[in-house]
Structures are given as structure tokens and as C-alpha cells.
Coordinates of C-alpha atoms (C1' of nucleotides) in Angstrom, one line a residue:
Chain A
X99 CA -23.1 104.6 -173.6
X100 CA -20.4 103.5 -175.9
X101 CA -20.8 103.6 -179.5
X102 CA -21.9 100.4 -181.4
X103 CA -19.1 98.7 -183.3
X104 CA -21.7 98.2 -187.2
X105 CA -21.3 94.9 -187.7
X106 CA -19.2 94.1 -191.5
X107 CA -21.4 92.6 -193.2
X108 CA -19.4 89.8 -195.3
X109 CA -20.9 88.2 -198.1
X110 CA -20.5 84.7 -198.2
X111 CA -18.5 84.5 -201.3
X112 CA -16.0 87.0 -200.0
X113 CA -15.4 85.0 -196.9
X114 CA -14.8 81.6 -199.5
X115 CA -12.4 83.9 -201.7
X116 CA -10.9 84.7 -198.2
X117 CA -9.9 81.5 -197.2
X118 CA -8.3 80.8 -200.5
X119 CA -6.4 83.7 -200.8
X120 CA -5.0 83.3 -197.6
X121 CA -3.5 79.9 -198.6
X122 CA -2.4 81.5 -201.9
X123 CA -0.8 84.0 -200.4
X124 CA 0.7 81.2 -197.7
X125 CA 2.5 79.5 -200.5
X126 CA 0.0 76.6 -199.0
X127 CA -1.5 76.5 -202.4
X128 CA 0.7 77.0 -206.0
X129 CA -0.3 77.2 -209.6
X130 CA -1.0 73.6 -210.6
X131 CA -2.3 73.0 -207.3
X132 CA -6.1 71.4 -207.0
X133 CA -8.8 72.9 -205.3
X134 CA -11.1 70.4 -204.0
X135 CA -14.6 70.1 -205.4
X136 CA -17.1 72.7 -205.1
X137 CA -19.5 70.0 -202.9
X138 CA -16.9 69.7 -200.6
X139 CA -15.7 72.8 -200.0
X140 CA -19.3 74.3 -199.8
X141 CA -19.5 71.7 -197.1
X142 CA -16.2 72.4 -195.1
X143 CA -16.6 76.4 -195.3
X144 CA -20.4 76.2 -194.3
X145 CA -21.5 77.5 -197.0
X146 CA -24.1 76.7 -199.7
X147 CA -22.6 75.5 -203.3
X148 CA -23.4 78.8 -205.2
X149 CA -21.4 80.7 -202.9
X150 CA -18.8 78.9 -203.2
X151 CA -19.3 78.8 -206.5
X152 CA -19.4 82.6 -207.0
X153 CA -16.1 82.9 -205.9
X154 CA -14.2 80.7 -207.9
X155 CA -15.7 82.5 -210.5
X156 CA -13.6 85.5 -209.2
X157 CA -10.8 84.0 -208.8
X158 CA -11.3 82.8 -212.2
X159 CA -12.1 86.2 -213.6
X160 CA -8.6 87.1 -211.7
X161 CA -6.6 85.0 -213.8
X162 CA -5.6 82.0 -211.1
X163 CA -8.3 79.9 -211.8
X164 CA -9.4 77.5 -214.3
X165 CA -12.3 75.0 -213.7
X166 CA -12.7 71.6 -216.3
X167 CA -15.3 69.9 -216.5
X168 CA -15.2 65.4 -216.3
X169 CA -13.1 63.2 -213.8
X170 CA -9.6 62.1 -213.9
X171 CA -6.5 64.5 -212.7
X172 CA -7.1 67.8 -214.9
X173 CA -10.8 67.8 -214.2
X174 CA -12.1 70.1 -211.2
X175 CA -10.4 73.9 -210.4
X176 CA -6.8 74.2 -211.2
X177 CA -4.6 77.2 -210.2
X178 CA -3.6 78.8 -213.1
X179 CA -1.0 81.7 -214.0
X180 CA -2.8 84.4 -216.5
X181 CA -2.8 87.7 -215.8
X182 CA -3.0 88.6 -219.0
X183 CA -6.5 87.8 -220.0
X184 CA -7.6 89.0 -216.6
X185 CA -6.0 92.6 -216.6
X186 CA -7.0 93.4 -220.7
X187 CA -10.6 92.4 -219.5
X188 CA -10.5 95.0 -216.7
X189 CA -8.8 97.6 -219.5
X190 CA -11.1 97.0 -222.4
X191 CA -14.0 97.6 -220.1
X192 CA -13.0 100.2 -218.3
X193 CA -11.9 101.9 -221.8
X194 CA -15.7 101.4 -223.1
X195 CA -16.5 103.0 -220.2
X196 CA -14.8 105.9 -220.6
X197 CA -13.0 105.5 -217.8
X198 CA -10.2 105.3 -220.0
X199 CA -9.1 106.8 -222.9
X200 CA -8.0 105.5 -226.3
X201 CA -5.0 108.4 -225.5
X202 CA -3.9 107.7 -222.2
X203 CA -3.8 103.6 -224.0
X204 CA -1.5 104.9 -226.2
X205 CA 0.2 107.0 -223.9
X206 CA 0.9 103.9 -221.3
X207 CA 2.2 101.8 -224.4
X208 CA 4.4 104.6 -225.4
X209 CA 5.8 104.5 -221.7
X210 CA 6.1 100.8 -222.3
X211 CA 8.1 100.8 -225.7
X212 CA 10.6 103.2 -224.6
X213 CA 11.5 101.6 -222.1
X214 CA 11.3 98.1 -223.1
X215 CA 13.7 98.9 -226.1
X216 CA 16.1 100.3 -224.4
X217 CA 16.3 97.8 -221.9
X218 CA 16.0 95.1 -224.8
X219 CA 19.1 96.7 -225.9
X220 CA 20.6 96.2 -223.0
X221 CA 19.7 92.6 -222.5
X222 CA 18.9 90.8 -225.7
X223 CA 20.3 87.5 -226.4
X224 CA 20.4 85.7 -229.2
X225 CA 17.1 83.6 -228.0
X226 CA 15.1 86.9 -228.0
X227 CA 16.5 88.5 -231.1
X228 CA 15.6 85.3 -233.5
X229 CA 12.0 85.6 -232.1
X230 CA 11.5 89.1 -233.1
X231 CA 13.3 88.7 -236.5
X232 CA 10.5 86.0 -237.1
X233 CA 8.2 88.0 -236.6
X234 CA 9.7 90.7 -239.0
X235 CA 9.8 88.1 -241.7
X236 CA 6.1 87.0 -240.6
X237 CA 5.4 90.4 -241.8
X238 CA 6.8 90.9 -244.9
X239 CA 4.2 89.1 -246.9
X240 CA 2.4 91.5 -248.9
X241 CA -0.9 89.4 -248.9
X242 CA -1.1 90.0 -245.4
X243 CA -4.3 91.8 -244.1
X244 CA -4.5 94.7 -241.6
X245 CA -5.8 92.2 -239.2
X246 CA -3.0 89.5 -239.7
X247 CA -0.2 92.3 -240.0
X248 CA -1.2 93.7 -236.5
X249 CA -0.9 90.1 -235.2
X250 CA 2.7 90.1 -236.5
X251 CA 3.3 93.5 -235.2
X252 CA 2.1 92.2 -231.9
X253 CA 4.3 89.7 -231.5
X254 CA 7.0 91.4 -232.3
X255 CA 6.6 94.0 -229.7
X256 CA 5.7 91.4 -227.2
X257 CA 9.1 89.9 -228.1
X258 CA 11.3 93.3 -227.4
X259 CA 9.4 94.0 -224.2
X260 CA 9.8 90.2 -223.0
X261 CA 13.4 90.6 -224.1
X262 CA 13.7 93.7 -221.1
X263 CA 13.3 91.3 -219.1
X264 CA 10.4 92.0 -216.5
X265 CA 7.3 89.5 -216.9
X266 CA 4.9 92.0 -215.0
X267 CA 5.6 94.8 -218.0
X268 CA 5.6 92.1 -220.1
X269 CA 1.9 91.3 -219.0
X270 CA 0.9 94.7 -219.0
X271 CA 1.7 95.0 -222.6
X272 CA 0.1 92.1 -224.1
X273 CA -3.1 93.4 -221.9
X274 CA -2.8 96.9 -223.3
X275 CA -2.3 95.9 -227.0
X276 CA -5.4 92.8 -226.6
X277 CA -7.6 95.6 -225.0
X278 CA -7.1 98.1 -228.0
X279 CA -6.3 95.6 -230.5
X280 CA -9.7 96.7 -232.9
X281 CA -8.1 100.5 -232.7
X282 CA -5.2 98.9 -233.9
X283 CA -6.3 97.4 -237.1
X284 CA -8.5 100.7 -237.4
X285 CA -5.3 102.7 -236.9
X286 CA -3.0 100.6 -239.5
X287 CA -5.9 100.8 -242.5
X288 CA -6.1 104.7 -241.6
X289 CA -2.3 104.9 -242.8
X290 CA -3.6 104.8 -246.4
X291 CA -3.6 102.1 -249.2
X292 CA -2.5 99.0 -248.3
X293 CA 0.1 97.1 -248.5
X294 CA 1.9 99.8 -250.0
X295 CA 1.0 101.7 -245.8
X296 CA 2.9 98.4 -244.7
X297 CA 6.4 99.6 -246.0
X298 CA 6.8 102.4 -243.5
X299 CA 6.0 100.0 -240.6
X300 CA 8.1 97.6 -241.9
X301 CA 11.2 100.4 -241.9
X302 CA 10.3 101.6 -238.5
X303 CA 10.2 97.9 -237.2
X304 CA 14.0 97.1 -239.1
X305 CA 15.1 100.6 -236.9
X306 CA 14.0 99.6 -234.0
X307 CA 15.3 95.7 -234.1
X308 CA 18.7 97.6 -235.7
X309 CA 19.2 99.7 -232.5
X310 CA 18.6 96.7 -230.1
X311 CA 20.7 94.2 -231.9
X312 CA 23.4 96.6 -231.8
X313 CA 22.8 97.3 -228.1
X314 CA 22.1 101.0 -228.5
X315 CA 19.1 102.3 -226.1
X316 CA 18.9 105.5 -226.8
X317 CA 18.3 104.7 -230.4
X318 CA 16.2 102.1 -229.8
X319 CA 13.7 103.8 -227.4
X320 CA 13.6 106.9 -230.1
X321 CA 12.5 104.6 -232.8
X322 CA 10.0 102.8 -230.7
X323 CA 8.4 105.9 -230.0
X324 CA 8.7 107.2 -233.9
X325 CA 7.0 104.0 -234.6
X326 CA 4.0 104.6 -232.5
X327 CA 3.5 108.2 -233.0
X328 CA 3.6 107.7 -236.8
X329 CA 0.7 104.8 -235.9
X330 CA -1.2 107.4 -233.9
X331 CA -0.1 111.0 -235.1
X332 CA -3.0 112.5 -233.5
X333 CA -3.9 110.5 -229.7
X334 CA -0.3 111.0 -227.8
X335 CA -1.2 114.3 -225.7
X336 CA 2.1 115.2 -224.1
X337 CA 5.0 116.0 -226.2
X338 CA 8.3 114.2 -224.8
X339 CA 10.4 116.9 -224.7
Chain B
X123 CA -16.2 64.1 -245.0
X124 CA -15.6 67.6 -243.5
X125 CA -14.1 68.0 -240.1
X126 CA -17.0 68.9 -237.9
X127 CA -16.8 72.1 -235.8
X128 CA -16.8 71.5 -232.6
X129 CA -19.3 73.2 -230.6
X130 CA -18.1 75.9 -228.6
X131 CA -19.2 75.2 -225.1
X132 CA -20.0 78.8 -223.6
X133 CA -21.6 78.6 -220.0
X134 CA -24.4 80.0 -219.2
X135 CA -22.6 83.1 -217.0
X136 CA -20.6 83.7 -220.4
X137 CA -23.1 84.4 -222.1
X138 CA -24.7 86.6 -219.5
X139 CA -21.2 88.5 -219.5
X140 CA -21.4 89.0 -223.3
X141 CA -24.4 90.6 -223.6
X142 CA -23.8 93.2 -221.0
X143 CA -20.0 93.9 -222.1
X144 CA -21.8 94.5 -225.8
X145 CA -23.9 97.3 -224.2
X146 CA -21.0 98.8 -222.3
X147 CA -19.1 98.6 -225.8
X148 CA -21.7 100.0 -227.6
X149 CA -21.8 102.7 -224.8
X150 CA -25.5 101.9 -224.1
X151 CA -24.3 101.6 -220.6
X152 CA -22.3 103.7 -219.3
X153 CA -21.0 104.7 -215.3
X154 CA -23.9 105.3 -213.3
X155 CA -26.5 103.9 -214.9
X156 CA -28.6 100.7 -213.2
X157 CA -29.0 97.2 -214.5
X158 CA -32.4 95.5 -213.9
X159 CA -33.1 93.0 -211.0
X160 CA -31.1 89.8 -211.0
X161 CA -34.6 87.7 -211.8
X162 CA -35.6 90.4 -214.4
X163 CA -32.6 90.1 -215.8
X164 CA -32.9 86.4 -215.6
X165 CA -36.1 85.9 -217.1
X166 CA -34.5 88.2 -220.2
X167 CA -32.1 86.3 -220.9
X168 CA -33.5 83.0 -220.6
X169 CA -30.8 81.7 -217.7
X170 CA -31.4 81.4 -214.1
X171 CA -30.7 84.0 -211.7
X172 CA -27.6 82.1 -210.6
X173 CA -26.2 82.0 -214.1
X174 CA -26.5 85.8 -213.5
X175 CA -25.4 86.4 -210.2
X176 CA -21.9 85.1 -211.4
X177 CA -21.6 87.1 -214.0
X178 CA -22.4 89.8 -211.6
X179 CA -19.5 88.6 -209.4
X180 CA -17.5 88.9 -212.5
X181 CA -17.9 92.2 -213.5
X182 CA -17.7 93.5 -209.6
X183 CA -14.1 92.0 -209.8
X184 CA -13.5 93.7 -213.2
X185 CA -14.0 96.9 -211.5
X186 CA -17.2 98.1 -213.3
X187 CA -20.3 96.9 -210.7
X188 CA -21.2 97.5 -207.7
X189 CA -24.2 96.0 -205.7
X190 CA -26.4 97.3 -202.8
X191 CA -28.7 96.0 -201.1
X192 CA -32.4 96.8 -199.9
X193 CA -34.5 99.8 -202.3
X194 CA -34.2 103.0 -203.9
X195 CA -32.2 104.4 -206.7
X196 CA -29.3 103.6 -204.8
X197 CA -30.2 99.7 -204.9
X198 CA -29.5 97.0 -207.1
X199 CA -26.4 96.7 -209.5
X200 CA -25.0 99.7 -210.5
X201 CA -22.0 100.7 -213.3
X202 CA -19.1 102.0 -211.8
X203 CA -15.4 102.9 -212.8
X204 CA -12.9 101.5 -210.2
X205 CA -10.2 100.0 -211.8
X206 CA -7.7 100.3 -209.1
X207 CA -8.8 97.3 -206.9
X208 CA -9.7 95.2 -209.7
X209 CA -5.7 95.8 -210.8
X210 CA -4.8 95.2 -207.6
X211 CA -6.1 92.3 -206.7
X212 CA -4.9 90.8 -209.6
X213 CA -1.7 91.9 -209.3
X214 CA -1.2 90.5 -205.3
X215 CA -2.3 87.2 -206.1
X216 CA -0.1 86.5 -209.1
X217 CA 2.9 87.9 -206.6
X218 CA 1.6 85.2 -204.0
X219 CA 1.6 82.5 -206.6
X220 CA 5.0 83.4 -207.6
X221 CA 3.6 84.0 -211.2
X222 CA 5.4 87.8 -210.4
X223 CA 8.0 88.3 -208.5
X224 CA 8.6 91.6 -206.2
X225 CA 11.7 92.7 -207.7
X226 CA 9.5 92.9 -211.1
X227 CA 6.9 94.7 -209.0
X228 CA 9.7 97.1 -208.3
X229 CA 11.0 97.7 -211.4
X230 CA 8.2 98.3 -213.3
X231 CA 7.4 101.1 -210.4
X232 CA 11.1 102.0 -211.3
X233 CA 9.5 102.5 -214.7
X234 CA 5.9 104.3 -214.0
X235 CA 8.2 106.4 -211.6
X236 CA 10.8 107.8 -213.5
X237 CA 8.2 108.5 -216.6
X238 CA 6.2 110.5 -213.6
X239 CA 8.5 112.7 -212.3
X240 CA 9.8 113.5 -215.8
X241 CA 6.1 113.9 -217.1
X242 CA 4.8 115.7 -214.1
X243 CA 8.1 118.6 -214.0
X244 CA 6.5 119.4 -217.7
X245 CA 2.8 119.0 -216.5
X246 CA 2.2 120.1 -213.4
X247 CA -0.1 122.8 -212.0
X248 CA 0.1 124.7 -208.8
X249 CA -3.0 122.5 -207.5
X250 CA -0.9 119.7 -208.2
X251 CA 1.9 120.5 -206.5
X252 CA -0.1 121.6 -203.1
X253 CA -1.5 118.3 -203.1
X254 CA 1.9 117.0 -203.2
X255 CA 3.0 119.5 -200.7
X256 CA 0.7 118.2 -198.3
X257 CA 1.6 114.2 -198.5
X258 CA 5.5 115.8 -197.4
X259 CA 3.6 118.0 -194.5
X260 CA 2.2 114.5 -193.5
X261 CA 5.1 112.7 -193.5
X262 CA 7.2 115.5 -191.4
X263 CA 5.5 114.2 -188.2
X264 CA 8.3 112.3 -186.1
X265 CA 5.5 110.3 -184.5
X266 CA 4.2 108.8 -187.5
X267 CA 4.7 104.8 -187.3
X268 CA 6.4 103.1 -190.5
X269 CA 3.0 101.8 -192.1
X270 CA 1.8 105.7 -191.5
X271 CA 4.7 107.0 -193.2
X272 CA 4.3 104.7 -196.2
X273 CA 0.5 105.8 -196.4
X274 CA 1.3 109.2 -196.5
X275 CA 5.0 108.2 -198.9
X276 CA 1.9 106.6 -201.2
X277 CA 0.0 109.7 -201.2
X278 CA 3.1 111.7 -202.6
X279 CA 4.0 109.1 -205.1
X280 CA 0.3 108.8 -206.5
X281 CA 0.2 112.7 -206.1
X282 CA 3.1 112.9 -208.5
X283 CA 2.0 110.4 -211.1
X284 CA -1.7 111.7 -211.0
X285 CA 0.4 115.3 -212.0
X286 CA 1.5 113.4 -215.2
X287 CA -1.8 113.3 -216.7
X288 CA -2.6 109.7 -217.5
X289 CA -5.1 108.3 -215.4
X290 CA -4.6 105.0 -216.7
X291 CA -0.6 105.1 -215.4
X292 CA -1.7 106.6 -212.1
X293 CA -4.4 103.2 -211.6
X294 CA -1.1 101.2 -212.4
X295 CA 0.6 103.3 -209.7
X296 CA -1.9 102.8 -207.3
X297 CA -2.5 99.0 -208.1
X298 CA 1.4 98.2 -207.8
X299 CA 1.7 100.3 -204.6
X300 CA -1.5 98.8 -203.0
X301 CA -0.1 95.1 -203.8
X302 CA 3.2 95.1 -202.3
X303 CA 1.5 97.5 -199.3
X304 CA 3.1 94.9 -197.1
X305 CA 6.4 94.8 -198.1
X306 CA 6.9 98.3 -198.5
X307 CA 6.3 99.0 -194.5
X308 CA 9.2 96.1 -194.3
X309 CA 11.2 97.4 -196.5
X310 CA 11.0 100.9 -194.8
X311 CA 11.9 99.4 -191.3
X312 CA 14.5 97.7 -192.8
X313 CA 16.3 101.0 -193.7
X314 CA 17.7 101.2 -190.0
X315 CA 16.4 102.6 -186.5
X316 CA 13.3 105.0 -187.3
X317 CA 12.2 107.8 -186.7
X318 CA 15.8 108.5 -187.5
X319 CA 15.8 107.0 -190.7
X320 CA 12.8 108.9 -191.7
X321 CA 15.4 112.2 -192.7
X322 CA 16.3 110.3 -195.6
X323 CA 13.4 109.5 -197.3
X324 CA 12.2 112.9 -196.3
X325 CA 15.1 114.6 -198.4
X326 CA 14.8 112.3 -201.3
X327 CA 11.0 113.4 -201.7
X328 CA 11.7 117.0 -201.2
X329 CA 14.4 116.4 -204.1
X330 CA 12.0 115.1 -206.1
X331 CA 9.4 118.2 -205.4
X332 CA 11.7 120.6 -206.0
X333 CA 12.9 119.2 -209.6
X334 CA 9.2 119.0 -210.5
X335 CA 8.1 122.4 -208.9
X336 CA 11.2 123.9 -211.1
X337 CA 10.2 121.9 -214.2
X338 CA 13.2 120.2 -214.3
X339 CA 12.3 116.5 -216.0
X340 CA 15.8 114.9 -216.0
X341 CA 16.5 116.1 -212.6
X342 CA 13.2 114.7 -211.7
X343 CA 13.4 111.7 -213.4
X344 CA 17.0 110.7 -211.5
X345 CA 15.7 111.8 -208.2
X346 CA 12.6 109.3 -208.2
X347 CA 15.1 106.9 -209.6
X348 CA 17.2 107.0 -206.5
X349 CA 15.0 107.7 -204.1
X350 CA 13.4 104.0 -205.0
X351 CA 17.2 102.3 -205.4
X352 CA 17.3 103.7 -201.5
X353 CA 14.6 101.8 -200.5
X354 CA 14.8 98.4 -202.4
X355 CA 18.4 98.7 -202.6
X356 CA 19.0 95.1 -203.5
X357 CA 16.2 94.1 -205.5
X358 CA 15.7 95.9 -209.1
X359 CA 18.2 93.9 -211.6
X360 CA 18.3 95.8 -214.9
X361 CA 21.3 98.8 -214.1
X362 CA 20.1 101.9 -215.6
X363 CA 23.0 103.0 -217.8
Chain C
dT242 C1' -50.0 120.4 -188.9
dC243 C1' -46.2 117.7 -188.0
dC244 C1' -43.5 113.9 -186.8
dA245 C1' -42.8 109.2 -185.2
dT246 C1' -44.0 104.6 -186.0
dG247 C1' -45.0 100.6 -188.4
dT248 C1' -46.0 98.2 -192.9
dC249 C1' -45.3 97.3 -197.6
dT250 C1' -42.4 96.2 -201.4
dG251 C1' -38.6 95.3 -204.2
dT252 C1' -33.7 94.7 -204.0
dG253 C1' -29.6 91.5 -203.3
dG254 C1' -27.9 87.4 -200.4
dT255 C1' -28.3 82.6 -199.3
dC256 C1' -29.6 78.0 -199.3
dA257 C1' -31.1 73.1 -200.4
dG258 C1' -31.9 69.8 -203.7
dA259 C1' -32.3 68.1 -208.0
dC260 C1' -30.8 67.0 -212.8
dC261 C1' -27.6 67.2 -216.9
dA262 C1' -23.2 66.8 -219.7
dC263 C1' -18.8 65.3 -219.6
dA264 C1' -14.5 62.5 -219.1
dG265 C1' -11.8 59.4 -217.1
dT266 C1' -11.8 54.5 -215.0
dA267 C1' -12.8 49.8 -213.9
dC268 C1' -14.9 45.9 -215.2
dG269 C1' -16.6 42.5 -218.0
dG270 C1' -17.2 39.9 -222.3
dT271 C1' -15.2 38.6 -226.6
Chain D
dA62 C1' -5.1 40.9 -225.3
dC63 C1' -8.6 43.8 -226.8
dC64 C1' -12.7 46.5 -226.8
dG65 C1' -16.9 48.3 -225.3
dT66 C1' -20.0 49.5 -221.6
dA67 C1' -21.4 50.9 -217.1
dC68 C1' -19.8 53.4 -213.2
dT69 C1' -18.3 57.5 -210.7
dG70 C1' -17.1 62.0 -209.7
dT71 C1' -16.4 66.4 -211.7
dG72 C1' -18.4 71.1 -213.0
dG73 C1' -22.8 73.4 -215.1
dT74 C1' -27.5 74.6 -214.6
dC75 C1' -32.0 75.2 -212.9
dT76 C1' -35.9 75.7 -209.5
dG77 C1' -38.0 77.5 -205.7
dA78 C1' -37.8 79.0 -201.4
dC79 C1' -36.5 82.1 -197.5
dC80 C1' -33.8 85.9 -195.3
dA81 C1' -31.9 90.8 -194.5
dC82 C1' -32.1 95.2 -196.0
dA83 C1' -33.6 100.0 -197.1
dG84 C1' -36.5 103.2 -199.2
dA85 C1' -41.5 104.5 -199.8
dC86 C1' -45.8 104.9 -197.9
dA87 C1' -49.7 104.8 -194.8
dT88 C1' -51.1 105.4 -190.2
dG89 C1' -51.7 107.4 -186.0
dG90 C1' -50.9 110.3 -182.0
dA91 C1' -49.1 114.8 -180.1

DNA sequence: TCCATGTCTGTGGTCAGACCACAGTACGGT
DNA sequence: ACCGTACTGTGGTCTGACCACAGACATGGA
């Protein structure tokens, strides 16, 4: 007697998320593109509504999916662009669950900087330099609180690591600094008094937008990483040389 | 008159989401443990079960839950930690919608791969470097077909960065490998007639070996660098130095 | 006593149908 | 020409039912 192939049991949802990745990945369907309404599909996949409906809710937890509620041409499922959102949700969980740790955070974003300066160094036009000079100024207010100064401090390392050039680092570290970001004020108030802690950020921040204007990478990806171990002297486990 | 604040419309599955990522924040769930029936959990929270059931299909596409069927511990929802597919997943259908491109897929492996081999020459262990060990064993077999190879070339890679010590890098690793799966078996056959062109790739790895088995981080670094310029030799766009 | 068999029970999976809130659109009256 | 109202199609939600599954348990025969 042969064996019995197990039949794969495919939920219904899964074979709906099939047929739309397959178009996705087709090029048959591109961000901006409209899906058509949940009745309808339900009805030309055979399926009931919810399960169609549970799908588009992971594609919508994926980042290339936003339903709208209403008529006219922006109601109904759009493909969308975002992975941002959708890869800091799957961080932040998996960092309440342990499954990551605050350290090996720290440890990717240090990665991250390095390299992003130096390439930043390497690349940055005028464009990108005036954006992180405004956010340097952004910061130099002194009635600034922790919370707003991290927002700052965000953007400005959003703007060197969008200056290297690669959207999919890019995306990785807005994820990684939105997953963290209530370490980060924790981290910035642990400095000491504030605004006074502010100075020595703003200092590291003038090095490292010094080094890239100049087009130096070394420099720049040493004062990146200064910047961040002076942020978190105690998480970065392994020492870089 | 004051502005009126608009009510924030949340769905119904939102709000479901919220209060199980607060327990998972707070740590009152953690891997492992169960969450009560879909109509339990219904009836708690005042929604109906489909409300729930797509929050469910939310957090299995974060990573974090995984259902089963039928009765027993084993049933029902369940916590887990599996970031890698939820990364993925992400990742392949932003390159589909063009919202990544692959050279950006490459270079930020450029990245993770050059901080590896550098990392792991400082880091790793002799159990490390026997698993590694093995993925080259695998790959010495000159009847291995190109998608083989690349399983077992994956293996060695994900060995490598696993050696480095920061899990959440090696789930990146993993993630960009397992999205671009299919280009990389391309890309492979595209290096000329195999197995011949197998020799190559096989002395690039044991370059990088050795420079990690002698602790050699520069040397490592370099020889993961050009091991990858071998195999995508048009696509990464930032030059080095 | 032991083991095979069938039944019970609680789990997720699926479906059909109904109603609501919303936002454009078309039509009608002014 | 203008404005307001009804219409229509969208996602959002709920109810209640049924199915498939797998462990736990009772039952019965060897």
C-alpha cells in the first residue's frame, strides 16, 4: 500500500491572501491600486465575507493595505506602501516578549548608525544635509522636554540614514527607534538634569553632522557610535574592537 | 466656541489588539502561555467573536500567535516568538510592490554581512564554528542542484550571523534571505555553467571560515564583502571606499 | 487486567444574513 | 446657479448556526 499523501489543510483566509499576493507579486496589482469590495470578492473566491475579511486584515497588519470607509474613489481597500508601522509592531512585540532584548535593539541600531554615517558621508547632498541641520536647530531649544527632544533626535537620525541612501535600512531604523522609543525618553532623562543633559547630545549630534558634511566616514561612523554608547553606556554587549 | 475633538474611530479588532498587546507589555503574557476561547474572549470584551478572530489574524502575522485546532493543552491560541516569517513576509511583498527594490535588499545584507563576519571572528565559539563547518560539508556535494546549494549557502550565512550574537540581526538575516529566496537560486545560475561554478562560491566561504575560525574581523569582514559582490555583481550601488 | 472502540466536549474554522455608520453622488426644489 | 436631501455603495459589526478536529473519557470485549 502506498503512503497517504495528509491532505494541507488551508484555511480559508490563507487561500484569499494567496490569490492576492500572487497578483502583488505579478506586478498585476501596485500600490494605489483598488481591491474590489469585500462582497465581491467573498463572492468570486467562494468564500464567505469574514474570510475574506480576515485577510485583508493581514495584509493590512503587513503594511500594503489600507481599507476607508464611505463611497467615492478613496473609499474601499487601497494598496498602500508602509513597512514601517508594520515591522516596529512585529519589534515592539516581540521585544515585550522577550524575544528580544532592549541590548540586541541597541546593538542593531548601533550596526545601523555606523554604517549609515559613513555612507551619508559618502553621499550627502545638499537636500539631505539642510534636513538634518533642521533638525539640529529643532533641538536647540532649551524648553524642550525629553519627549519632544527625542523626536528631534529622531529625525535627525532618520535623516543621515535616509541620506545613505537604501530605503529598506531606512525602514528598519524608523521601526527600530518607534519600537524602543519609551526607552528612549527613559534613557535621555537617565543622563542627569535636564536641559543642562541636552548639551552633550547636542555636541555629539554637531560631530557627527561635522564628519558627514565634510565627507569623512570614518569620522562620522566613530561619532555615531560615541553618540549612542554615551545614550546607553551600559546595554551594547560587544565591544567593537 | 472650542474646536471639537473629533472622535477617534477605533474598530472593534483594535481595540481587541490593545488590550492583549497591554498584557504582553506588561509581561502578563508571555511565550507559551494560552489565551481563552475566541467566544470567552468575546463575551469579555464585549465584541463579537469576529471582532476577535481578526485580531487573532493580526497578531499570527506579527509573529506572536499561533492557533490549533481541536482540544487539549495544545489547542486554542497560544503565544509564540517567531519573528522571522512575520519579517519576511513583510519584506517580499514590499519588494513585489516595488516599495523595496532588490539591490536595497542586497545592500543592506552587504551590511548585516560584513558586521557578521567581523562580529562573529571576535565571538565565536567552537560549537559555532562546527555548525558552520557543516553548512560547507553540505555544500561540497557536486550533485547538489542550485536551489540545494543556496539552502545549504543560507545555512552558512545564518550560521555566521547567529555566531555574532544578536538574535535580532540574525531574524533580519533570515527575513532578507528568505524574501529574495527566489532570486538568489537565479542569481547563482547566473554565475556560469554549474556544478563548475560551484568552486567559487565554495572558496569564498571557506575564506570567510577561516578569517572567523582565526579571529580575524577585518579579514572577515572583506571576505563576506566580496564573496556577495561575486554573486550580485551588478546590483549593490553605494562603492565601499 | 488490558486494550481497542466509540462518544463526549471544547476548540478553532466557516458561513449566511442582517443592520449600522459613513461619504460621495445625483437629483430635485428654491 | 445654488443648496439640501435622498440614494447608493463602501467598510464595520453583530448574531447564530454548523462543521472539522483532537483530546479525554466511558464502554465493552478479549
Amino acid at each position: 500500500m502506498t503512503t497517504w499523501e495528509p491532505v494541507r489543510r488551508v484555511r480559508a483566509f490563507e487561500a484569499v491572501l494567496d490569490r492576492i499576493e500572487s497578483r502583488i507579486a505579478a506586478g498585476t496589482l501596485k500600490a494605489g491600486d483598488r481591491l474590489p469590495g469585500e462582497r465581491q470578492l467573498a463572492e468570486a473566491l467562494g468564500v464567505s465575507r469574514a474570510s475574506v475579511r480576515e485577510a485583508l486584515r493581514v495584509l493590512e497588519a503587513r503594511g500594503v493595505l489600507v481599507s476607508q470607509t464611505g463611497s467615492g474613489p478613496d473609499a474601499g481597500a487601497i494598496l498602500a506602501a508602509d513597512p514601517d508601522t508594520a515591522l516596529s509592531d512585529v519589534l515592539r512585540l516581540h521585544v515585550g516578549l522577550d524575544s528580544l532584548s532592549l541590548d540586541e535593539v541597541i546593538g542593531a541600531r548601533l550596526m545601523i548608525e555606523r554604517w549609515s554615517a559613513a555612507e551619508a558621508a559618502r553621499a550627502a547632498g545638499p537636500e539631505a544635509l539642510s534636513r538634518m541641520r533642521a533638525a539640529l536647530t529643532a533641538m536647540d531649544d532649551d524648553g524642550l522636554t525629553p519627549a519632544e527632544f527625542v523626536e528631534h533626535d529622531t529625525a535627525f537620525h532618520v535623516a543621515v540614514t535616509e541620506a545613505a541612501g537604501n530605503r529598506l535600512i531606512a525602514h528598519m531604523m524608523r521601526a527600530l527607534r518607534a519600537s524602543v522609543r519609551h526607552y528612549a525618553v527613559r534613557a535621555v532623562t537617565d543622563l542627569g538634569p535636564w536641559p543642562a543633559a541636552a548639551q552633550g547630545l547636542r555636541a555629539d549630534h554637531e560631530a557627527i553632522y561635522r564628519a558627514i558634511a565634510e565627507g569623512d566616514p570614518e569620522a562620522a561612523a566613530t561619532a555615531a557610535e560615541s553618540h549612542l554608547r554615551r545614550v546607553y553606556p551600559t546595554t551594547p554587549p560587544p565591544p567593537p574592537s
